[in-house]
XYZ file of C-alpha atoms in Angstrom:
373
model
C -150.258 -101.751 -33.838
C -151.118 -98.458 -35.317
C -150.675 -96.650 -31.994
C -147.421 -98.341 -31.420
C -146.172 -96.769 -34.697
C -147.926 -93.525 -34.265
C -146.434 -92.396 -31.024
C -142.752 -92.783 -31.930
C -143.473 -90.768 -35.115
C -145.110 -87.926 -33.125
C -142.227 -87.872 -30.651
C -139.741 -87.757 -33.609
C -141.777 -84.900 -35.061
C -141.974 -82.934 -31.971
C -138.350 -83.482 -31.030
C -136.315 -83.452 -34.153
C -132.591 -83.985 -33.570
C -130.878 -81.120 -35.170
C -127.561 -82.107 -36.738
C -124.768 -79.322 -36.904
C -122.332 -78.663 -39.461
C -119.937 -77.099 -37.103
C -116.555 -78.577 -37.165
C -115.274 -79.911 -33.793
C -112.278 -78.056 -32.796
C -108.974 -79.492 -31.659
C -107.908 -76.128 -30.182
C -106.786 -76.180 -26.610
C -109.181 -74.598 -24.265
C -108.945 -70.970 -24.075
C -111.414 -70.113 -21.369
C -108.973 -70.115 -18.656
C -106.758 -67.599 -20.578
C -109.812 -65.490 -21.317
C -111.003 -65.573 -17.776
C -107.431 -64.590 -16.391
C -107.269 -61.879 -18.771
C -110.572 -60.571 -17.921
C -109.742 -60.826 -14.361
C -106.673 -58.709 -15.118
C -108.931 -56.249 -16.779
C -111.717 -55.812 -14.157
C -109.778 -57.148 -10.995
C -110.776 -60.310 -8.909
C -113.667 -58.343 -7.190
C -115.021 -55.119 -8.536
C -116.945 -53.176 -6.180
C -119.599 -50.803 -7.170
C -117.525 -47.587 -6.500
C -115.478 -47.065 -9.486
C -112.432 -48.379 -7.752
C -109.319 -48.496 -9.856
C -108.074 -51.968 -11.069
C -104.837 -53.199 -12.507
C -105.588 -53.604 -16.489
C -103.864 -54.206 -19.697
C -104.969 -52.624 -22.968
C -108.111 -53.811 -24.701
C -107.633 -55.116 -28.063
C -110.262 -52.662 -29.668
C -110.032 -49.035 -28.427
C -112.881 -48.076 -30.588
C -115.329 -50.159 -28.432
C -117.256 -48.988 -25.318
C -117.900 -51.706 -22.559
C -120.644 -51.211 -20.230
C -122.330 -53.174 -17.157
C -125.886 -52.427 -16.335
C -126.792 -53.824 -12.745
C -130.414 -54.678 -11.814
C -129.649 -56.217 -8.554
C -130.749 -53.101 -6.600
C -134.329 -53.577 -7.907
C -135.214 -56.514 -5.504
C -137.691 -59.015 -6.644
C -140.459 -57.004 -7.810
C -141.911 -53.474 -7.755
C -145.499 -52.126 -7.638
C -147.594 -52.644 -10.787
C -149.366 -49.487 -11.970
C -149.729 -47.625 -15.269
C -147.148 -47.834 -17.984
C -145.477 -44.645 -16.777
C -145.002 -45.718 -13.156
C -144.087 -49.029 -14.262
C -141.381 -47.572 -16.480
C -140.196 -45.247 -13.785
C -140.004 -48.331 -11.493
C -137.870 -50.274 -14.083
C -135.619 -47.237 -14.437
C -135.086 -46.762 -10.733
C -133.568 -50.264 -10.295
C -130.754 -49.882 -12.783
C -127.112 -49.092 -12.071
C -124.794 -47.988 -14.998
C -120.848 -48.570 -15.126
C -118.633 -47.999 -17.960
C -115.336 -49.516 -18.309
C -112.646 -46.670 -18.669
C -109.190 -47.925 -19.984
C -105.945 -47.421 -18.193
C -104.915 -43.871 -17.260
C -101.564 -42.534 -16.808
C -100.999 -44.519 -13.651
C -101.729 -47.934 -15.574
C -105.073 -48.463 -13.796
C -108.411 -48.758 -15.171
C -111.757 -48.071 -13.649
C -115.480 -49.377 -13.751
C -116.934 -45.799 -13.450
C -120.442 -45.311 -12.047
C -122.628 -43.251 -14.421
C -126.134 -42.831 -15.141
C -128.736 -43.933 -17.775
C -128.523 -40.602 -19.542
C -124.776 -41.174 -20.257
C -125.468 -44.548 -21.607
C -128.240 -43.322 -23.946
C -125.868 -40.459 -25.110
C -123.137 -43.215 -25.990
C -124.138 -43.681 -29.709
C -121.724 -44.894 -32.138
C -122.359 -44.227 -35.823
C -122.123 -47.427 -37.715
C -121.898 -49.618 -34.504
C -124.004 -52.190 -32.778
C -125.106 -52.309 -29.177
C -124.698 -55.807 -28.086
C -126.338 -57.054 -24.671
C -124.900 -60.222 -23.211
C -127.155 -61.653 -20.426
C -125.397 -64.348 -18.270
C -127.025 -67.380 -16.760
C -127.572 -68.656 -13.286
C -124.985 -68.765 -10.343
C -123.277 -65.704 -11.098
C -122.337 -63.143 -8.481
C -121.973 -59.351 -9.128
C -118.158 -59.634 -9.155
C -118.224 -62.575 -11.479
C -120.550 -60.826 -13.850
C -117.886 -58.207 -14.672
C -115.389 -60.940 -15.346
C -117.910 -63.151 -17.361
C -118.777 -60.257 -19.467
C -115.581 -59.292 -20.403
C -114.248 -62.903 -20.986
C -117.167 -63.089 -23.470
C -116.318 -59.889 -25.100
C -112.647 -60.781 -25.497
C -113.623 -64.197 -27.046
C -116.127 -62.713 -29.576
C -114.114 -59.613 -30.812
C -111.295 -61.927 -32.002
C -113.562 -62.476 -35.007
C -115.032 -58.962 -35.342
C -114.446 -56.426 -38.058
C -111.712 -53.922 -37.116
C -113.682 -51.026 -38.742
C -117.044 -51.773 -36.987
C -117.274 -50.282 -33.254
C -119.234 -52.324 -30.758
C -120.997 -51.133 -27.493
C -120.941 -54.316 -25.420
C -123.218 -54.296 -22.472
C -123.339 -56.998 -19.721
C -126.811 -57.383 -18.280
C -126.264 -58.212 -14.430
C -129.289 -59.573 -12.832
C -129.593 -61.436 -9.316
C -128.512 -64.865 -9.808
C -126.373 -65.538 -6.766
C -126.599 -69.344 -5.909
C -129.363 -70.313 -3.282
C -129.619 -73.268 -1.145
C -131.563 -76.106 -2.812
C -131.276 -76.900 -6.524
C -134.858 -76.889 -7.327
C -135.689 -74.019 -5.231
C -132.838 -72.064 -6.778
C -134.020 -72.916 -10.183
C -137.680 -71.972 -9.540
C -136.629 -68.668 -7.940
C -134.332 -67.713 -10.686
C -136.821 -68.542 -13.295
C -139.275 -66.114 -11.712
C -136.523 -63.368 -11.465
C -136.198 -63.492 -15.201
C -139.461 -61.889 -15.755
C -138.383 -58.650 -14.018
C -134.847 -58.719 -15.500
C -136.519 -59.069 -19.009
C -139.107 -56.403 -18.274
C -136.379 -53.862 -17.438
C -134.256 -54.755 -20.380
C -137.378 -54.057 -22.538
C -137.834 -50.799 -21.015
C -133.962 -49.786 -21.632
C -134.146 -50.825 -25.237
C -137.263 -48.735 -25.788
C -135.471 -45.770 -24.595
C -132.622 -46.308 -26.989
C -132.154 -44.731 -30.499
C -134.639 -46.581 -32.698
C -132.191 -46.490 -35.737
C -129.197 -48.160 -33.798
C -128.630 -51.853 -34.446
C -129.066 -54.083 -31.383
C -128.024 -57.659 -30.896
C -128.552 -59.891 -27.761
C -126.855 -63.164 -26.667
C -128.023 -65.066 -23.668
C -127.065 -68.263 -21.870
C -129.380 -70.557 -20.082
C -131.818 -68.363 -17.803
C -130.009 -65.421 -19.740
C -131.832 -66.590 -22.858
C -135.136 -66.503 -20.952
C -134.460 -62.923 -19.761
C -133.868 -61.994 -23.514
C -137.107 -63.667 -24.937
C -139.015 -61.973 -22.105
C -137.786 -58.506 -23.144
C -138.536 -59.334 -26.727
C -142.084 -60.406 -25.694
C -142.671 -57.142 -23.888
C -141.284 -55.036 -26.732
C -143.707 -56.956 -28.996
C -146.604 -55.871 -26.931
C -146.771 -58.739 -24.328
C -146.961 -58.783 -20.620
C -144.777 -60.535 -17.856
C -146.423 -61.512 -14.684
C -149.042 -58.830 -15.314
C -146.974 -55.995 -15.068
C -147.919 -52.761 -17.055
C -146.050 -52.400 -20.260
C -143.269 -50.012 -19.790
C -142.689 -49.564 -23.673
C -144.353 -47.289 -26.002
C -147.040 -48.800 -28.122
C -145.977 -48.048 -31.449
C -142.221 -47.336 -32.679
C -140.111 -47.571 -35.608
C -137.694 -49.819 -33.791
C -135.462 -51.907 -35.931
C -135.438 -55.723 -35.570
C -133.092 -57.310 -33.131
C -130.646 -60.083 -33.796
C -130.348 -62.814 -31.197
C -128.317 -65.764 -30.281
C -129.541 -68.186 -27.502
C -127.114 -70.459 -25.991
C -128.760 -73.649 -24.277
C -131.779 -71.666 -23.457
C -133.569 -72.462 -20.245
C -137.214 -71.690 -21.141
C -140.015 -74.002 -22.097
C -139.776 -75.161 -25.618
C -143.259 -73.894 -26.818
C -142.804 -70.457 -25.456
C -142.001 -68.865 -28.686
C -145.081 -70.169 -30.544
C -148.025 -67.589 -30.829
C -150.094 -67.405 -27.825
C -147.813 -69.029 -25.422
C -145.502 -67.691 -22.712
C -143.271 -65.505 -24.832
C -145.431 -65.604 -28.048
C -144.585 -62.001 -29.209
C -140.854 -62.372 -29.011
C -140.285 -63.437 -32.642
C -142.121 -60.290 -33.820
C -139.019 -58.222 -32.738
C -136.589 -60.475 -34.003
C -134.649 -60.081 -37.482
C -133.290 -63.548 -36.943
C -132.619 -65.911 -34.160
C -129.975 -68.718 -33.662
C -130.707 -71.484 -31.162
C -127.425 -73.246 -30.120
C -128.934 -76.325 -28.463
C -127.334 -79.189 -26.612
C -129.274 -82.513 -26.605
C -126.698 -83.933 -24.119
C -127.114 -80.941 -21.583
C -127.336 -82.745 -18.024
C -128.965 -79.717 -16.366
C -131.742 -79.168 -18.945
C -132.622 -82.811 -18.731
C -134.233 -81.862 -15.294
C -135.779 -78.801 -16.567
C -139.174 -80.160 -16.134
C -138.667 -79.836 -12.151
C -139.449 -76.131 -12.481
C -143.081 -76.728 -12.907
C -144.183 -79.870 -11.425
C -147.655 -79.728 -12.948
C -146.913 -79.006 -16.490
C -143.302 -80.580 -16.601
C -142.081 -78.755 -19.525
C -139.157 -79.449 -21.770
C -136.339 -76.942 -22.407
C -135.899 -75.105 -25.547
C -132.025 -75.331 -25.395
C -132.136 -79.144 -25.488
C -134.194 -80.140 -28.340
C -135.280 -76.784 -29.894
C -138.732 -75.321 -30.653
C -141.671 -77.640 -30.200
C -144.027 -77.941 -33.044
C -141.917 -75.497 -35.273
C -144.699 -75.558 -38.077
C -146.911 -73.388 -35.813
C -144.533 -70.572 -36.152
C -145.993 -69.661 -39.375
C -143.944 -67.022 -41.298
C -141.616 -66.495 -38.182
C -140.066 -69.857 -38.913
C -137.963 -68.337 -41.553
C -136.243 -66.258 -38.882
C -135.145 -69.093 -36.640
C -132.156 -71.394 -37.196
C -131.197 -74.169 -34.738
C -128.040 -76.132 -34.249
C -127.496 -79.082 -31.783
C -123.979 -78.495 -30.725
C -123.686 -81.535 -28.238
C -120.674 -82.857 -30.400
C -118.826 -79.501 -29.365
C -120.108 -79.135 -25.867
C -120.700 -82.662 -24.569
C -122.385 -83.297 -21.391
C -121.896 -79.936 -19.899
C -124.072 -76.952 -18.854
C -121.415 -74.408 -18.810
C -120.810 -71.131 -20.537
C -117.190 -71.822 -20.203
C -117.661 -74.575 -22.962
C -118.822 -71.925 -25.567
C -116.009 -69.667 -24.771
C -113.634 -72.749 -25.285
C -114.889 -73.072 -28.892
C -113.562 -70.634 -31.436
C -115.948 -72.151 -33.968
C -118.922 -71.241 -31.877
C -117.676 -67.783 -31.154
C -116.920 -67.133 -34.889
C -120.509 -68.449 -35.689
C -121.998 -66.171 -32.978
C -120.324 -63.065 -34.254
C -121.133 -63.927 -37.919
C -124.745 -64.583 -37.253
C -125.106 -61.141 -35.205
C -123.197 -58.987 -37.599
C -123.026 -60.264 -41.215
C -125.511 -59.783 -44.105
C -128.197 -62.582 -44.237
C -126.889 -63.676 -47.591
C -123.397 -64.286 -45.971
C -124.805 -65.920 -42.905
C -126.362 -68.683 -45.105
C -122.843 -69.858 -46.161
C -121.481 -70.090 -42.720
C -120.503 -73.442 -41.196
C -122.919 -74.401 -38.560
C -126.041 -73.287 -40.262
C -128.851 -75.766 -39.931
C -132.091 -75.446 -41.951
C -135.165 -76.983 -40.843
C -138.416 -77.942 -42.686
C -141.357 -76.445 -41.038
C -143.810 -77.677 -43.413
């Protein structure tokens, strides 16, 4: 009798269902509009050549828009000292800057280099990295990043410039669902490693924010883990051992990583040390994350983006940095980035969480405070 009552109680503690105060929207879906607009901006298929494309004017001329492509790296590079590891990370990156229409009415994704990216500092502005999820081709990465940018800046302050960066990593669809998921889970480590290296090269005083969907969230937490002094796949750390780097604001959407990895001593246990605050937008009805345990048939882990952090009491002081919302009532039974773009409330919440003063964020709709006693 005691055991019968104990097990449900433990399960309820480990998997608290997080209510959301986000108001369901009755707006018509806007993703199709945004994707069409992004397609007009970047063209139906953008080659890595700086080719001109038909384009309308972007809504915020003060912003700079970038795409950084890691797909040239391959699946790995040799592990050596921190210096050689950093050189390997740098060699695999390709930089593209979006240039608005010229006199001919054509815009360009212009190839450039890392030095130009690092020089592109905007006083008072934020650098926002967006990391897409699985099954995204290179051409789709341009479009998806711009669609997210257009949805997000509708809620941005006009006087605050933004450097928006799409982080493109190799996620083209492979044959076999389980095989595909396992391979992509492995690739997130190298993508996160490279992201950590680039952030370490940037101005330590410039505000940085990150948004990731699905496996993209796993890339981000991997990068934060490396920045905090951790290692991924036994690769030598490419970051400097001590910096005055500012903390990073992060939003993880339906995160495809193990639900205990943010705990101290676990997979990405150093990640929260680099975070100012982190918002987890979870979906307890997500049909894809229901099968997340298939990634590792021995451990059979659960996904962070389904129920949230396992054993949040183990976070200690870092628990105050984390907010979680179960947005299943807004997203339904879908594992789709489109669903996020379709919801203006979620886009507003995302921008506010990344940009607002902490005192203001506490009054935003959608905030869910959790007890971690």
